[in-house]
Structures are given as structure tokens and as C-alpha cells.
Tab-separated table of C-alpha atoms and ligand atoms in Angstrom:
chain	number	residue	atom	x	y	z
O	1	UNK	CA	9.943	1.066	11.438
O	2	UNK	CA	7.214	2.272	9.307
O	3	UNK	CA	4.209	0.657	8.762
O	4	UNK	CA	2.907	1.276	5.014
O	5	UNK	CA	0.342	-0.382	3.224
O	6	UNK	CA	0.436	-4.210	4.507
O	7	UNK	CA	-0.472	-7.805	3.090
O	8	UNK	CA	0.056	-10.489	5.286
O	9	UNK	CA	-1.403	-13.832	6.163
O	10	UNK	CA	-4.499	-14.145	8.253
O	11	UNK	CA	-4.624	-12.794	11.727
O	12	UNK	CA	-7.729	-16.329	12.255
O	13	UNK	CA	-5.267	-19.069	12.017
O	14	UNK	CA	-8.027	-21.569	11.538
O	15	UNK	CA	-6.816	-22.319	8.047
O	16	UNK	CA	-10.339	-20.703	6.507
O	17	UNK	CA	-9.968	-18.333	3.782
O	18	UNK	CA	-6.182	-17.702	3.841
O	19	UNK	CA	-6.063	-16.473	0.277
O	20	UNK	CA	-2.450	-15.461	-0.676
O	21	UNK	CA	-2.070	-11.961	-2.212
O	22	UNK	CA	-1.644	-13.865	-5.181
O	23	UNK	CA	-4.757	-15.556	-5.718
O	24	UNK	CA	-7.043	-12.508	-4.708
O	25	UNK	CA	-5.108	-10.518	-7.207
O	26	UNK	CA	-5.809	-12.977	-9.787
O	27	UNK	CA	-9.143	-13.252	-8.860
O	28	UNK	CA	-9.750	-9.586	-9.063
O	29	UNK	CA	-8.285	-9.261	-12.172
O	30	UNK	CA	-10.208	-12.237	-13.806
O	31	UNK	CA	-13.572	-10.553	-12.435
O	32	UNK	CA	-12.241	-7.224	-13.910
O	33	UNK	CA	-11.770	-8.869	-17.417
O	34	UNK	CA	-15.252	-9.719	-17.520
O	35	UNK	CA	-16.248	-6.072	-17.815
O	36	UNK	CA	-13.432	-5.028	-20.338
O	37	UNK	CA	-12.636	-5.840	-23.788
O	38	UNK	CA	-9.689	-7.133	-23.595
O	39	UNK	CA	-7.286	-9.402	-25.748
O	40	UNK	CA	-7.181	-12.765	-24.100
O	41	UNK	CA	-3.394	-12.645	-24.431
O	42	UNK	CA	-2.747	-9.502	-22.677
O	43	UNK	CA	-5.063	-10.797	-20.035
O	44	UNK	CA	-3.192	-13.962	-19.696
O	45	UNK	CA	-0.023	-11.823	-19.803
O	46	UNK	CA	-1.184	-9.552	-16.827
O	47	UNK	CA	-1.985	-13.242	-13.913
O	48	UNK	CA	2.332	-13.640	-14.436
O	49	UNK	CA	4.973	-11.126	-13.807
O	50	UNK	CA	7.324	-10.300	-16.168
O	51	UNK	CA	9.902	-11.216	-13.617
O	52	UNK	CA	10.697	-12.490	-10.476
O	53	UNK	CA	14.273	-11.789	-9.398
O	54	UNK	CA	15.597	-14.019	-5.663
O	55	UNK	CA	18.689	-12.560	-4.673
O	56	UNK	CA	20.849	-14.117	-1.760
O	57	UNK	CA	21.971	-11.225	1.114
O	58	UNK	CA	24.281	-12.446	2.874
O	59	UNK	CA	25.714	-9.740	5.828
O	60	UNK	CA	27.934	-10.232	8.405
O	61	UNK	CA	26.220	-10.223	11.944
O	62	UNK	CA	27.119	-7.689	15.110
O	63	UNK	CA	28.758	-10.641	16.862
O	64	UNK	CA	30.824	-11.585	13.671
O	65	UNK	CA	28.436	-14.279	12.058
O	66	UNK	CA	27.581	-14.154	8.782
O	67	UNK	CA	23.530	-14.705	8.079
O	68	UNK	CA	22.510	-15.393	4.561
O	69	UNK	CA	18.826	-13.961	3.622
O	70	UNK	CA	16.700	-14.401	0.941
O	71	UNK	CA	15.353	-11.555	-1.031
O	72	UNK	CA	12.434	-10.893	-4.319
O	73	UNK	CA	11.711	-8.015	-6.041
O	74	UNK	CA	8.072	-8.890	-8.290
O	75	UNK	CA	8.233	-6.699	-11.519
O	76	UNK	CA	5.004	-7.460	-12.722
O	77	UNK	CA	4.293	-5.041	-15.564
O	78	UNK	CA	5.600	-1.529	-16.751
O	79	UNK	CA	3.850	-0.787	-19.969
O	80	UNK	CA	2.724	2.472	-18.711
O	81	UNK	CA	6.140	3.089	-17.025
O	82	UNK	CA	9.161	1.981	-14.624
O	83	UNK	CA	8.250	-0.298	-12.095
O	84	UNK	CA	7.194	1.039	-8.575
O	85	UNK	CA	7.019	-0.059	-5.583
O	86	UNK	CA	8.005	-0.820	-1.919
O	87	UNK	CA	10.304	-3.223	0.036
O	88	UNK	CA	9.349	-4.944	2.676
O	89	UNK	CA	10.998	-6.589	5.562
O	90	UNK	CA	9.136	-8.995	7.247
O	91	UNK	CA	9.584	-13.465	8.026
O	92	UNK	CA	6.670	-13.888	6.095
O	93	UNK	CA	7.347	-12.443	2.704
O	94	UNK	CA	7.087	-14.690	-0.482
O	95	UNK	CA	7.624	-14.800	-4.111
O	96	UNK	CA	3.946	-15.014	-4.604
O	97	UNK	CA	2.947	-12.269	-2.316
O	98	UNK	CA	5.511	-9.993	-3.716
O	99	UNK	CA	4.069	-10.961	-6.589
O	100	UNK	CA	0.338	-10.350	-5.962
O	101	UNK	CA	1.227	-7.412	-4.345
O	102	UNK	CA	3.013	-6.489	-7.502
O	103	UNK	CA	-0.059	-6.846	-9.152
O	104	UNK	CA	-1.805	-4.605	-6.890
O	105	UNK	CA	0.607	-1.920	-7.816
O	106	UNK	CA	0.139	-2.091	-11.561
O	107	UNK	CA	-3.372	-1.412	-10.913
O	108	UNK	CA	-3.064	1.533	-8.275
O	109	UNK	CA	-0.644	3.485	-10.465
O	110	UNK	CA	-3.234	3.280	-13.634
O	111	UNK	CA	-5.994	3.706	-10.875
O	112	UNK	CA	-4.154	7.116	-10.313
O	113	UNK	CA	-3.035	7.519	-14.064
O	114	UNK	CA	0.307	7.700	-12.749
O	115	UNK	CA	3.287	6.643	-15.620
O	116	UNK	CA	4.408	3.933	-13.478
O	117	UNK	CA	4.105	0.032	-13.905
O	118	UNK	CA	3.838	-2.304	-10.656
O	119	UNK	CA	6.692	-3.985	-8.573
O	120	UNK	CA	6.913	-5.104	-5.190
O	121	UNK	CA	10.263	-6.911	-2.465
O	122	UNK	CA	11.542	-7.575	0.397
O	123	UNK	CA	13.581	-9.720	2.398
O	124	UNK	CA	12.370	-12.782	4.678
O	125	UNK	CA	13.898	-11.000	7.759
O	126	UNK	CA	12.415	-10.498	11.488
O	127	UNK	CA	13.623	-6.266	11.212
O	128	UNK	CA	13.028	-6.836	14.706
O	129	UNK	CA	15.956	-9.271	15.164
O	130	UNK	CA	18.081	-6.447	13.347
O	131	UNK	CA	20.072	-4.008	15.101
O	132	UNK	CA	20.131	-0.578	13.455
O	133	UNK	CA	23.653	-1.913	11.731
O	134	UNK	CA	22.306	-5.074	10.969
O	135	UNK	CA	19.618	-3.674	9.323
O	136	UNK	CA	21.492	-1.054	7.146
O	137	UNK	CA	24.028	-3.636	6.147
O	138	UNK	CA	21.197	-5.497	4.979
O	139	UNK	CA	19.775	-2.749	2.804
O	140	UNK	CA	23.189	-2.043	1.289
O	141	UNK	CA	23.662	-5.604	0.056
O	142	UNK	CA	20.410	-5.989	-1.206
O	143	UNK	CA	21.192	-2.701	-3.360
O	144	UNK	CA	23.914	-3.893	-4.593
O	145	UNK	CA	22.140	-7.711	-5.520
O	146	UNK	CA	19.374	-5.973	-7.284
O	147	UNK	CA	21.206	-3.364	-9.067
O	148	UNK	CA	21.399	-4.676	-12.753
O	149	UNK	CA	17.616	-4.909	-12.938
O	150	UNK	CA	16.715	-1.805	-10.885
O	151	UNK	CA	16.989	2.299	-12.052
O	152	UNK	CA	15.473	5.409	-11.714
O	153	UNK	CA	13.751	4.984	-15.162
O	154	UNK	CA	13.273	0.849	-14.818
O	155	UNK	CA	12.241	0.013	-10.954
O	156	UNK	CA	11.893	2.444	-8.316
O	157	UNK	CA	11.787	0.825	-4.476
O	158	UNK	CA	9.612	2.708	-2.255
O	159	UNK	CA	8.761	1.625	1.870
O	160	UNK	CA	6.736	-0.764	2.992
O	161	UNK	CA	6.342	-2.850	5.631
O	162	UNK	CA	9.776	-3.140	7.788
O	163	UNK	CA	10.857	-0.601	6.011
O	164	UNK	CA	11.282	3.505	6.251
O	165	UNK	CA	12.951	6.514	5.215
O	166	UNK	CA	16.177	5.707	6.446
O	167	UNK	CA	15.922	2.720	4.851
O	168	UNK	CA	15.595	4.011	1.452
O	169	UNK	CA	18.047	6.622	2.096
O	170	UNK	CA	20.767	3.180	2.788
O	171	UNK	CA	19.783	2.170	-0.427
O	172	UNK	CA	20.133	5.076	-2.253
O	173	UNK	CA	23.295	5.512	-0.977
O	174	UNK	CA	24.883	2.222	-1.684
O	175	UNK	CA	22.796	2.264	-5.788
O	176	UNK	CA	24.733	5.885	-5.695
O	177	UNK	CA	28.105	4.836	-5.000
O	178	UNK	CA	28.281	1.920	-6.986
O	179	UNK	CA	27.002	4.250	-10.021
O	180	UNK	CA	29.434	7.130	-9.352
O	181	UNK	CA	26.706	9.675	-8.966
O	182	UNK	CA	24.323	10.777	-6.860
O	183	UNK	CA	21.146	8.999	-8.461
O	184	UNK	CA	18.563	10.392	-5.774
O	185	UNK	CA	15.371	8.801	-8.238
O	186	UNK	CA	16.569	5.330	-7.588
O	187	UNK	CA	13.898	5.318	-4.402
O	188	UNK	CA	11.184	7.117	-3.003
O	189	UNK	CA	10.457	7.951	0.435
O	190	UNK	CA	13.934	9.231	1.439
O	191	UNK	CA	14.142	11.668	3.925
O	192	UNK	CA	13.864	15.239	3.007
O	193	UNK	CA	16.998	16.034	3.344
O	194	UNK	CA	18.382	13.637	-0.179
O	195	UNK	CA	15.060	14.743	-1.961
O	196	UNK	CA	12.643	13.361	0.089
O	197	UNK	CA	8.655	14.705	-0.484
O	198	UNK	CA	7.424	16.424	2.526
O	199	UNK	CA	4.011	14.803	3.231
O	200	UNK	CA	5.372	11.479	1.497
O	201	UNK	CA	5.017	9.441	4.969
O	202	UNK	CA	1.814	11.017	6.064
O	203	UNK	CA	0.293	10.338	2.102
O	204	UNK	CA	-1.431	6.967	2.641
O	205	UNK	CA	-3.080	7.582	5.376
O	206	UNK	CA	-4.026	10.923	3.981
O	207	UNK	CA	-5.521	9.328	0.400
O	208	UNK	CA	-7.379	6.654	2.647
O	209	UNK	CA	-8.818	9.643	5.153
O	210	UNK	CA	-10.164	12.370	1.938
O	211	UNK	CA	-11.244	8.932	-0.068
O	212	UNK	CA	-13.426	8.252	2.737
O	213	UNK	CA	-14.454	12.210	3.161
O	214	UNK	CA	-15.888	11.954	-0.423
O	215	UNK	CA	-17.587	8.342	-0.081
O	216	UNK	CA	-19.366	9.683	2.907
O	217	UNK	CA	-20.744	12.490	0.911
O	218	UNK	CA	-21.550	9.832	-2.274
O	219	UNK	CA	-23.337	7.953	0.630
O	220	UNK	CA	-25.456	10.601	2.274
O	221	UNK	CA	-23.314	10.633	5.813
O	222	UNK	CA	-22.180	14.121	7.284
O	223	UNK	CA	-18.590	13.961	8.444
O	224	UNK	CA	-19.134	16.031	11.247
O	225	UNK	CA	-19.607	13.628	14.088
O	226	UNK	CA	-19.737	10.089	11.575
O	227	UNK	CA	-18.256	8.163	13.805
O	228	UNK	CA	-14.979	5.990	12.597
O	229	UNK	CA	-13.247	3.444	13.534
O	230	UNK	CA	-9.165	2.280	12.296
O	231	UNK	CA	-7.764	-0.987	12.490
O	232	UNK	CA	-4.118	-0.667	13.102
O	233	UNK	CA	-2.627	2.244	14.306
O	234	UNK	CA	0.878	2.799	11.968
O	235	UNK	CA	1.523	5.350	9.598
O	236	UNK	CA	-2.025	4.857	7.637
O	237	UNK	CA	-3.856	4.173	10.556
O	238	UNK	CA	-2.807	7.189	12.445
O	239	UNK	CA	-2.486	9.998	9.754
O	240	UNK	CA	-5.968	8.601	8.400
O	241	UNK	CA	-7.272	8.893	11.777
O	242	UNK	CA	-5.914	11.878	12.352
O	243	UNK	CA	-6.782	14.219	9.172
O	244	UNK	CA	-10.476	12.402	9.768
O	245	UNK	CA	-10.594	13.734	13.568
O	246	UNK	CA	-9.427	17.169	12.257
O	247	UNK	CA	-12.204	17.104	9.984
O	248	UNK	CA	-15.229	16.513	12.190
O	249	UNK	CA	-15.224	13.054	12.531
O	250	UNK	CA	-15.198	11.283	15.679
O	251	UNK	CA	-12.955	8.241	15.878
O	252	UNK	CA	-14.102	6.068	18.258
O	253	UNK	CA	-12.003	3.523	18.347
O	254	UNK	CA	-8.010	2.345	16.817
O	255	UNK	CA	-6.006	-0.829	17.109
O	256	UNK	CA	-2.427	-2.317	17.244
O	257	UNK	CA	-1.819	-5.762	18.087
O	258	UNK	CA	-2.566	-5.629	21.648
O	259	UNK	CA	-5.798	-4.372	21.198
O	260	UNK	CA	-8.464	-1.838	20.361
O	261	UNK	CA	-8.920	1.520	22.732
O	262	UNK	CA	-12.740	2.519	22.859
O	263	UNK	CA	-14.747	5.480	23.233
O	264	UNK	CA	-18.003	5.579	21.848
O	265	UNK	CA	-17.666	9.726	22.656
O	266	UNK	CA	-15.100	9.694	20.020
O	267	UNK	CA	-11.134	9.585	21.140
O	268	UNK	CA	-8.227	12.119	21.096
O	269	UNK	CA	-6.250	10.606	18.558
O	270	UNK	CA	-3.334	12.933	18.524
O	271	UNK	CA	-2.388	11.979	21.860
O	272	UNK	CA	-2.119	8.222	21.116
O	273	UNK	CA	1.201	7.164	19.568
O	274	UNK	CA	1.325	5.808	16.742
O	275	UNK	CA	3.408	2.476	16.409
O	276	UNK	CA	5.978	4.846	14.878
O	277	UNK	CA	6.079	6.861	17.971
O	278	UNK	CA	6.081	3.840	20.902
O	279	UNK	CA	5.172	0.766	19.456
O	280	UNK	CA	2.178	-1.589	20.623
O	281	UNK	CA	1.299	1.525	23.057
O	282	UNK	CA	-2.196	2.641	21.369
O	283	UNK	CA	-4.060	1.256	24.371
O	284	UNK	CA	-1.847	2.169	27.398
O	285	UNK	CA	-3.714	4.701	28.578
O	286	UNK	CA	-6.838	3.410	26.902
O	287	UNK	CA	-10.276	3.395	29.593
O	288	UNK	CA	-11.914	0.543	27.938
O	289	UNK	CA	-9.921	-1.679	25.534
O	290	UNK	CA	-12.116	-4.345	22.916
O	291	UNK	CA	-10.385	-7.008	20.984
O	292	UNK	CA	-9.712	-6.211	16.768
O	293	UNK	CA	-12.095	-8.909	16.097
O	294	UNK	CA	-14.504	-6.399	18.152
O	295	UNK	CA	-13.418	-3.117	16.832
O	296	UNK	CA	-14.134	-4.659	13.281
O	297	UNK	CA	-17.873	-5.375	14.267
O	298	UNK	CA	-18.498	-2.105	16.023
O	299	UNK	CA	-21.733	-0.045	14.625
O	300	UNK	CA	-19.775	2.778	13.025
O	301	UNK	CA	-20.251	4.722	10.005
O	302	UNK	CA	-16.717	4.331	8.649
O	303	UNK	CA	-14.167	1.019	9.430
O	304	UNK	CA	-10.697	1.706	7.906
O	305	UNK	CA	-8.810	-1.343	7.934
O	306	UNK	CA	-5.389	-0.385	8.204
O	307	UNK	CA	-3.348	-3.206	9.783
O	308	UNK	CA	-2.281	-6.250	7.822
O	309	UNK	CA	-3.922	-8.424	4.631
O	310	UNK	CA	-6.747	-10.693	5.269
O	311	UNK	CA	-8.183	-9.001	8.301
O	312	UNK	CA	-11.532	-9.763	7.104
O	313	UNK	CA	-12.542	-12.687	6.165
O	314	UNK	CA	-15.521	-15.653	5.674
O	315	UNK	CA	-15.236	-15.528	9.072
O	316	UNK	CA	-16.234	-12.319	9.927
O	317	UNK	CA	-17.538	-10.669	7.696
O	318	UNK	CA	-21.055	-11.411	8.687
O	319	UNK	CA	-19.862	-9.451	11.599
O	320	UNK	CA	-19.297	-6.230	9.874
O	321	UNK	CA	-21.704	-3.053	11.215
O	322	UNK	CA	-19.688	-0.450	9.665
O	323	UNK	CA	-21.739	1.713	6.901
O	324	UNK	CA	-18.286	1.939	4.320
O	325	UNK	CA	-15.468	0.390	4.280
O	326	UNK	CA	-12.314	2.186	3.509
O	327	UNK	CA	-9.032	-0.301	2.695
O	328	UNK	CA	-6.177	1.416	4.404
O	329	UNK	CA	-3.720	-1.594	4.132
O	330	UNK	CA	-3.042	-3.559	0.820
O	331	UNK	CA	-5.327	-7.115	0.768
O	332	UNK	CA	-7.379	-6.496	3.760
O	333	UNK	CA	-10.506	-8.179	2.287
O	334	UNK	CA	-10.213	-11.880	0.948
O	335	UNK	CA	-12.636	-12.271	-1.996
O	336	UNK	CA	-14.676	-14.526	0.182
O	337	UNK	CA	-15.253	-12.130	2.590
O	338	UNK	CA	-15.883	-9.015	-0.586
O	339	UNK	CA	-18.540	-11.163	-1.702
O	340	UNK	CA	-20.241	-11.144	1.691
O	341	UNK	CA	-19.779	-7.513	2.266
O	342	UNK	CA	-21.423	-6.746	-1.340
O	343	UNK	CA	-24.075	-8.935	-0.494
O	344	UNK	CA	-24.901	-7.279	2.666
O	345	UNK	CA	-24.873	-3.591	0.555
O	346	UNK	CA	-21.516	-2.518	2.438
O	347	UNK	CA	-19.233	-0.543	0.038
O	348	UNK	CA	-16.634	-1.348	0.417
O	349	UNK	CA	-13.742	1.280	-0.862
O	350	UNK	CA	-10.426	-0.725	-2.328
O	351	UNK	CA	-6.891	-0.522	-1.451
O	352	UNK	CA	-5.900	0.362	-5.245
O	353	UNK	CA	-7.676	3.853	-4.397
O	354	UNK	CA	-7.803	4.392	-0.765
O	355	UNK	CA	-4.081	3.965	0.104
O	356	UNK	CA	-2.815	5.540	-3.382
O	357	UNK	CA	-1.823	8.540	-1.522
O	358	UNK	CA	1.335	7.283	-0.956
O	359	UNK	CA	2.494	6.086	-4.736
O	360	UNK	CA	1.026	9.352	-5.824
O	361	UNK	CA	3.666	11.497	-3.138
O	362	UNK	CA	6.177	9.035	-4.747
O	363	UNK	CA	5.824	10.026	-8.268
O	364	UNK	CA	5.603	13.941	-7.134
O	365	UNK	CA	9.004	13.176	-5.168
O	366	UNK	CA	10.414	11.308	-8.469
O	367	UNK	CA	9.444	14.431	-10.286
O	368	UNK	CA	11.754	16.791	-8.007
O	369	UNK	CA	14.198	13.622	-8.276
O	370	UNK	CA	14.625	13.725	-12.476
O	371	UNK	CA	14.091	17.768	-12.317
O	372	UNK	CA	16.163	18.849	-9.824
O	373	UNK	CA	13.357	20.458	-8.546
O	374	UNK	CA	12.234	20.558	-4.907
O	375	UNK	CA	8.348	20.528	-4.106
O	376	UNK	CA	6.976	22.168	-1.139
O	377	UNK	CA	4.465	21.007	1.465
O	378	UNK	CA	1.615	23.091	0.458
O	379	UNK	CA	1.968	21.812	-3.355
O	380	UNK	CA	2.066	18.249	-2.444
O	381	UNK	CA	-0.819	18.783	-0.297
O	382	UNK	CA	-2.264	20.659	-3.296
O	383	UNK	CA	-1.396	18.348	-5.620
O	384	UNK	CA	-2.335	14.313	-3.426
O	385	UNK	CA	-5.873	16.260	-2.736
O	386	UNK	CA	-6.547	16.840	-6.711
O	387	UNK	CA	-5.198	13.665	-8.001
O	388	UNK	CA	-7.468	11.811	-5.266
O	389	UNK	CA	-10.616	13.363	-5.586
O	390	UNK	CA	-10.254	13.117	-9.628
O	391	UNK	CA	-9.288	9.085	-9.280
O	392	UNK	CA	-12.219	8.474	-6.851
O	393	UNK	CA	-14.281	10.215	-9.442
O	394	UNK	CA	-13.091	8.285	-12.187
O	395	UNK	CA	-13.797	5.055	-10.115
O	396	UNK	CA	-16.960	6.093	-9.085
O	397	UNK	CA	-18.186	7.224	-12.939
O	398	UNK	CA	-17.678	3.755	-13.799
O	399	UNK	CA	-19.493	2.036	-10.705
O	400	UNK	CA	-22.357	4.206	-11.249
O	401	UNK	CA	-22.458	3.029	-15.364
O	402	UNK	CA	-21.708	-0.467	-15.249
O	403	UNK	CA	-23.489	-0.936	-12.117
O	404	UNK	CA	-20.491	-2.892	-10.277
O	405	UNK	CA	-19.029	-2.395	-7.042
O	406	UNK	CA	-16.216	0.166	-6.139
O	407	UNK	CA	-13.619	-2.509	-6.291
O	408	UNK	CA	-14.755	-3.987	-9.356
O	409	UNK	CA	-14.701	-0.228	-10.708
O	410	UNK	CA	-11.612	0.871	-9.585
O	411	UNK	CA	-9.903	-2.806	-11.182
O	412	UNK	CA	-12.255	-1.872	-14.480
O	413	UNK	CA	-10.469	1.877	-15.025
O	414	UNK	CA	-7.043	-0.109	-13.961
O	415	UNK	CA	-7.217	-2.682	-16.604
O	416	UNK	CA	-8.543	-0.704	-19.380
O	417	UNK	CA	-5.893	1.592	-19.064
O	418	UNK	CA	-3.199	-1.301	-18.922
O	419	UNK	CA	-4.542	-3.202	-21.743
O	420	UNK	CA	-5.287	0.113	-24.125
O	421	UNK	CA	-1.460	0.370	-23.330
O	422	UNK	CA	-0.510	-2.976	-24.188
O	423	UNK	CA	-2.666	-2.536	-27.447
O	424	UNK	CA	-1.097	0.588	-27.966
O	425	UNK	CA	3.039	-0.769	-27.568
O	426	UNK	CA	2.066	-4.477	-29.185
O	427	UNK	CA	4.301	-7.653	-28.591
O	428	UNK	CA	7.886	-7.197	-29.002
O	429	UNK	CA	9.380	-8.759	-31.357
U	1	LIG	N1	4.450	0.608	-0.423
U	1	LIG	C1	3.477	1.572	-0.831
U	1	LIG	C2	2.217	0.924	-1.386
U	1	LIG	O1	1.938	-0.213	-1.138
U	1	LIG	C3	4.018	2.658	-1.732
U	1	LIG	C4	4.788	2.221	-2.921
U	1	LIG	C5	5.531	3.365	-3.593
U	1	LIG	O2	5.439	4.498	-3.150
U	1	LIG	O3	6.196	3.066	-4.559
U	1	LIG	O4	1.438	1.569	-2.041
């Protein structure tokens, strides 16, 4: 299964700093307020979703059982456009996480100035306990449970963790045939072949990979030979890796759970598979392997964290050598440990920017959807490279004048865009 943009709870189960996605959401948009005129209503508006649907999916098991799962879908706010965002499959999703994580999309469509609000759902399911049947049984129900509050112009599912192409081409499938059409705009991140975006898969890790190009140029540090290092080696951590290796840069080190493989000398990334390739295999081969709690303190000039939420922490931050940090997966930074980091004059590049790639290959695949018209590699690639470098300019105009850091920017341009919308539309009736 894919691995997209992640939240989850702490890796350091010591019960320090184990902020939900909730509360650091909250607490970055309370921090953003303080920079931004902004009605107290609509503020207070923007900490609660506008809805929160559970849904029971039951399906019937390969040995004949039925299980019964439970499943969300966050809407949190769509004043600038249908709701977006992914599904996730994993035991330890919850209505405030798809919540905060919700939130998180509101803020990296405006970050992008894309007209989509923010959603976020998923199922409390193991994937890994799901046979390929299982699994697509699963999806089909849970089309059919969320279909009166879902659409191509209301709230558009996307992957995410647990969840892939084939996935969304289930659901699709089962919204179509209920509806009596094909409505390929219902999800993003099919496969090519129902409308699909070439470089859609590949986009995160793409955004997070030229968003860290530029920031080592803002910050002085030649790509050729900076030296990199990627926690988590999924779809983000690999095609970040990757496109940064092509580039110059020498990755010297990338994760999955088992570990970290090492080479100070830089490593070949392209022939380490990514967990979408061979799961849990980035270290097989690996010469000298290090622990994640080691990668994340190596001296390097770029750390992408690209694994799961909360991977830093009060705990560890301290520990932190890296010149930049680049947020490849959603929530990777508690506010404790943000704090820390800006203390210690490490930017520290946010999620809402970094990992946009892959909402922003959404929306150009929901284009072809509602057109009928198909985009090719080359303008995607065209198209994810503008829209980033223009977003990380916006966000970096607005560090630069207010003097804040590039989270705090990148939540400022978010908010003000929200709000002037909410201004803008007023409160119905
Ligand atoms: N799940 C992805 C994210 O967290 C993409 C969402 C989408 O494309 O709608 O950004």
C-alpha cells in the first residue's frame, strides 16, 4: 500500500509530548491568528469542523464472517472550495486526527491557492489483516456509507496512508455505479487508466524534494554534494530522495521501520526499494545500519522527515544536527519540539508546503476529471514545479516581512486567505 503524507502517534512511547493532530493544529492556527486580522468568529469557526461524519462498514470476511468497522470522514472547511482530501487505513485513526488532519488540509490547499477546502478519513482497520478482497470490499462499502455527503464538487477522497490507487479506483467504481454514470472526479489518485494524473504518486515526494532545492539556495547551501538525509522510505521518502540524488545531492542515509542504512559517501538510492516495492527492505543490503532516533541526529545539511506524525519531539529535538528541515509527512514536529528547533535557528520547512505536491497533482487530475481533458507527464511536471516554487515564494515573502518562522508564514498566507474568504461569503443565513 502506499505510503502518503502520515500523522500518527509517537514512535517514543514514554507518554511525553504525544500531541494529537488535533491539538497541534489548533495550536498552529491560534499562533497564526496572532499575526492576522481576523474576526474572532471566523477564527473560532476554523478550531471545529463543519462536520464529522462515523459511518459503520460492515463486510463480510474471506472465511464467511462478517466484521463491522468504523469509519470518519473530517470536513473541516470548504469556503474556498469542495473538500479534499485522503483516506486512510490504519488501527490508529480517530475522529480527532481526521480532524486535525482536516485542518491541515484547509491550510495546504490555500497555502497552494488551490479552490479546494480541507477534509480528511479513514477506517480503524489493520490493511495488513486485509486480503486484497477484504480490502476492496471494504472500500466499496465505505463508498456507498459516505455517499450522501461526498461529490465531485462537495468532497473529493484522495490516498493516504493504507491507501493507493487501486484503492481509489474501488471507490470510484462503487460512487459510479450507484450514480449511474461514470463520475471519474469523485477521487483523486486513480490509476491512469480511469483518469488518473501521471506523476500524481511521485508528487509529494517531488514538492518536498524542489521545496528543499529552493530553501537550500534561500540558506546559502549548494545542492551539489549537501548531504541529506530521509526518514521513512515510502512514496515521499523515496521520490524525495530520489529527484534530490538526481539533482546533486548526496543522500546519506533513509529509514523504514527496521532501521536507517548509512553512508556518509552518499547512497544509491534508486537501488533501494521503496516500501512500495518490498516492504521493510531499505536496509537489507545496507553496510552499516543506525537506528531512526540516529538518522534524525546525523550532521546533515537537509533531514526530511517522511515517516509518520510526531517523529520529533521534546525529546529529541535537542538532538537535531540537520541545517533545514523539510516536513515530508503530515505532523512530524509536535509544537514542543518546533519551539526547540526555532530556538536553536533550525528552519524548519512545514508539511502545509513541503508535501503539497501531491494535493496540487490532485487538483490538475480533477481538472482533466470535470474537462474531459487528459494532462500529460511533461505538463504536470510543468505545472507541480511552477505552483511550488510560486507557494514557497509566497511563504517565504511573508517570513521575511513579519519576521516569523516558515511555519508560522506558511499558516499566516493560509489563514488570511481562508478568513478574506469567509469575509468575502459571510454567515449563512
Ligand atoms: N493525502 C494527501 C495529503 O495529505 C493528499 C490529499 C489529496 O490529494 O487530496 O496531502
Amino acid at each position: 500500500m502506499a505510503s502518503e503524507p502520515t500523522h500518527d502517534r509517537p514512535p517514543h512511547a514514554d507518554g511525553i509530548d504525544d500531541a494529537s493532530a488535533l491539538e497541534t493544529a489548533r495550536a498552529q492556527l491560534l499562533r497564526a491568528s496572532s499575526y492576522v486580522d481576523i474576526d474572532e468568529n471566523v477564527l473560532e469557526r476554523l478550531a471545529h469542523p463543519t462536520a464529522v461524519h462515523e459511518v459503520t462498514v460492515p463486510i463480510e470476511r474471506d472465511d464467511g464472517t462478517v466484521a463491522v468497522y468504523t469509519g470518519y470522514r473530517a470536513q473541516h472547511d470548504d469556503v474556498r472550495g469542495p473538500y479534499k482530501g485522503g483516506l486512510r487505513y490504519h488501527p490508529g485513526v480517530t475522529r480527532d486526527e481526521c480532524v486535525g488532519l482536516a485542518m491541515w488540509m484547509t491550510s495546504k490547499c490555500a497555502v497552494m491557492d488551490i479552490p479546494f477546502g480541507g477534509a480528511k478519513g479513514g477506517i480503524v482497520v489493520d490493511p495488513k489483516s486485509l486480503s486484497p478482497d477484504e480490502h476492496e470490499r471494504l472500500t466499496r462499502r465505505f463508498a456507498q456509507e459516505l455517499r450522501d455527503v461526498i461529490g465531485p464538487t462537495r468532497d473529493i477522497p484522495a490516498p493516504d496512508m493504507g491507501t493507493d490507487a487501486q484503492t481509489m479506483a474501488w471507490f470510484m467504481d462503487a460512487y459510479s455505479m450507484q450514480a449511474g454514470e461514470t463520475t471519474s472526479g469523485i477521487v483523486t489518485g486513480k490509476p491512469p487508466a480511469i483518469g488518473g494524473s501521471p506523476g500524481r504518486e511521485g508528487a509529494p515526494g517531488k514538492s518536498a524534494a524542489i521545496v528543499a532545492r529552493e530553501t537550500c539556495r534561500d540558506e546559502g547551501i549548494p545542492l551539489e554534494g549537501a548531504t541529506v538525509a530521509v526518514q521513512g522510505f515510502g512514496s515521499v521518502g523515496a521520490n524525495a530522495a530520489r529527484t534530490l540524488d538526481e539533482w546533486g545531492a548526496h543522500v546519506v542515509a533513509v529509514s523504514d521501520v527496521t532501521g536507517a542504512v548509512y553512508d556518509p559517501d552518499g547512497l544509491d538510492v534508486a537501488t533501494i526499494p521503496s516500501h512500495e516495492e518490498e516492504p521493510e527492505a531499505a536496509t537489507r543490503n545496507a553496510e552499516v545500519v543506525i537506528s531512526n532516533d540516529e538518522l534524525l541526529a546525523l550532521d546533515v545539511d537537509v533531514l526530511i522527515p517522511a515517516a509518520i506524525g510526531n517523529a520529533i519531539t521534546e525529546a529529541n529535538a535537542d538532538e537535531v544536527a540537520a541545517s533545514i528541515v523539510v516536513e515530508g509527512a503530515n505532523g512530524p514536529t509536535t509544537t514542543a519540539a518546533d519551539a526547540i528547533l526555532t530556538e536553536r535557528g533550525i528552519p524548519v520547512v512545514p508539511d502545509v508546503l513541503a508535501n503539497a505536491g501531491g494535493v496540487t497533482v490532485s487538483y490538475f487530475e480533477w481538472l482533466g476529471d470535470v474537462n474531459r481533458r487528459r494532462w500529460s507527464l511533461a505538463d504536470v511536471e510543468r505545472e507541480l514545479e511552477t505552483a511550488m516554487v510560486d507557494a514557497w515564494e509566497t511563504v517565504r515573502g511573508v517570513r521575511d516581512e513579519r519576521g516569523v518562522t516558515w511555519r508560522e508564514a506558511a499558516s499566516i498566507v493560509a489563514l488570511e486567505r481562508v478568513a478574506e474568504a469567509h469575509t468575502a461569503r459571510g454567515l449563512w443565513p
